[in-house]
Amino acid sequence: MNPFLDIVIRSVSVYFFMIIALRIFGKKELSQLNTADIILILLISNAVQNAMVGSDSSLIGGLTAALALFVINLIFKRVMTKSEFIRNLVADKPEILIHNGKTDFKTLARLGITSEELEQAVREHGLEHFNQVKLAMFEIDGNISVISGENELKHSKYKRKHIHKSLL
């Protein structure tokens, strides 16, 4: 087999393995990564390097692997925008955390969001208590959106720094 085609096949295989593994085990957005997650990704990249390039440690071999990863990522993102099935497999849905002042503690626990984090998001939106919240959502990008029952809506952005499901 052509050595460059071999590198492309290996790189694409590692790419899809990482998408599946991160979907099962981990994160959704880079902003949700904590220090341990970054260390894990660095170690994984070191561990799979040889799986992608094999014995070829040349500059051309490394560039071929990098090009293959860029191309497959571009193709995969385009497929996701066109295919609802693939998008549903990989991406998450927004989750309701508070509805009409009632907190969904089961959803908080499942997502790994602490009460303190939710309280912080509510305070950052200018509210003091959960019962003032008409709707609080954990968005797919890691933000917690809060809508109050007041006529004058206040807008702020609380970006969650860690947890959730998959990384894209």
mmCIF file of N, CA and C in Angstrom, residues 8 17 25-26 34 36 40-41 44 46 52 64 86-87 93 116 126-127 137 139 158 163 167:
data_model
loop_
_atom_site.group_PDB
_atom_site.id
_atom_site.type_symbol
_atom_site.label_atom_id
_atom_site.label_comp_id
_atom_site.label_asym_id
_atom_site.label_seq_id
_atom_site.Cartn_x
_atom_site.Cartn_y
_atom_site.Cartn_z
ATOM 1 N N VAL A 8 -3.032 8.394 5.798
ATOM 2 C CA VAL A 8 -4.369 9.000 5.727
ATOM 3 C C VAL A 8 -5.398 8.077 6.380
ATOM 4 N N PHE A 17 -12.168 7.552 16.082
ATOM 5 C CA PHE A 17 -12.057 6.961 17.418
ATOM 6 C C PHE A 17 -12.158 8.051 18.481
ATOM 7 N N PHE A 25 -17.132 9.609 26.750
ATOM 8 C CA PHE A 25 -16.492 9.889 28.028
ATOM 9 C C PHE A 25 -16.461 11.343 28.442
ATOM 10 N N GLY A 26 -16.817 12.270 27.512
ATOM 11 C CA GLY A 26 -16.377 13.556 27.937
ATOM 12 C C GLY A 26 -17.029 14.835 27.583
ATOM 13 N N ASN A 34 -10.996 21.256 31.765
ATOM 14 C CA ASN A 34 -10.212 21.709 32.905
ATOM 15 C C ASN A 34 -8.772 21.214 32.713
ATOM 16 N N ALA A 36 -7.014 18.793 34.045
ATOM 17 C CA ALA A 36 -6.877 17.339 33.878
ATOM 18 C C ALA A 36 -7.296 16.903 32.477
ATOM 19 N N LEU A 40 -5.005 15.055 29.696
ATOM 20 C CA LEU A 40 -5.461 13.816 29.069
ATOM 21 C C LEU A 40 -5.371 13.910 27.549
ATOM 22 N N ILE A 41 -5.809 15.010 26.979
ATOM 23 C CA ILE A 41 -5.768 15.159 25.522
ATOM 24 C C ILE A 41 -4.333 15.182 25.017
ATOM 25 N N ILE A 44 -3.121 11.619 25.179
ATOM 26 C CA ILE A 44 -3.749 10.818 24.123
ATOM 27 C C ILE A 44 -3.098 11.140 22.777
ATOM 28 N N ASN A 46 -0.119 12.064 22.190
ATOM 29 C CA ASN A 46 1.182 11.395 22.169
ATOM 30 C C ASN A 46 1.016 9.888 21.962
ATOM 31 N N MET A 52 -1.021 6.894 13.944
ATOM 32 C CA MET A 52 -1.348 7.643 12.727
ATOM 33 C C MET A 52 -0.225 7.564 11.692
ATOM 34 N N THR A 64 1.270 14.977 6.180
ATOM 35 C CA THR A 64 0.207 14.173 5.565
ATOM 36 C C THR A 64 -0.863 13.834 6.602
ATOM 37 N N ILE A 86 -26.748 12.460 12.012
ATOM 38 C CA ILE A 86 -25.359 12.545 12.488
ATOM 39 C C ILE A 86 -25.242 13.624 13.559
ATOM 40 N N ARG A 87 -25.887 14.777 13.345
ATOM 41 C CA ARG A 87 -25.848 15.870 14.321
ATOM 42 C C ARG A 87 -26.412 15.400 15.660
ATOM 43 N N LYS A 93 -28.503 18.322 23.114
ATOM 44 C CA LYS A 93 -29.646 19.222 23.083
ATOM 45 C C LYS A 93 -29.564 20.143 24.298
ATOM 46 N N GLU A 116 -24.173 25.552 43.312
ATOM 47 C CA GLU A 116 -23.381 26.772 43.378
ATOM 48 C C GLU A 116 -23.149 27.367 41.993
ATOM 49 N N GLY A 126 -28.527 38.950 37.339
ATOM 50 C CA GLY A 126 -29.167 39.984 38.136
ATOM 51 C C GLY A 126 -30.299 39.506 39.024
ATOM 52 N N LEU A 127 -30.387 38.216 39.257
ATOM 53 C CA LEU A 127 -31.447 37.668 40.096
ATOM 54 C C LEU A 127 -30.845 37.106 41.373
ATOM 55 N N MET A 137 -31.586 27.537 31.013
ATOM 56 C CA MET A 137 -31.233 26.454 30.100
ATOM 57 C C MET A 137 -29.728 26.245 30.085
ATOM 58 N N GLU A 139 -27.184 25.423 27.616
ATOM 59 C CA GLU A 139 -27.124 25.448 26.160
ATOM 60 C C GLU A 139 -26.067 24.475 25.647
ATOM 61 N N TYR A 158 -23.046 33.357 31.215
ATOM 62 C CA TYR A 158 -22.313 32.522 32.164
ATOM 63 C C TYR A 158 -21.788 31.337 31.379
ATOM 64 N N ILE A 163 -17.107 20.022 32.434
ATOM 65 C CA ILE A 163 -18.000 18.887 32.249
ATOM 66 C C ILE A 163 -18.830 18.878 30.963
ATOM 67 N N LEU A 167 -16.922 16.455 22.704
ATOM 68 C CA LEU A 167 -16.067 17.506 22.202
ATOM 69 C C LEU A 167 -16.092 17.455 20.680
#
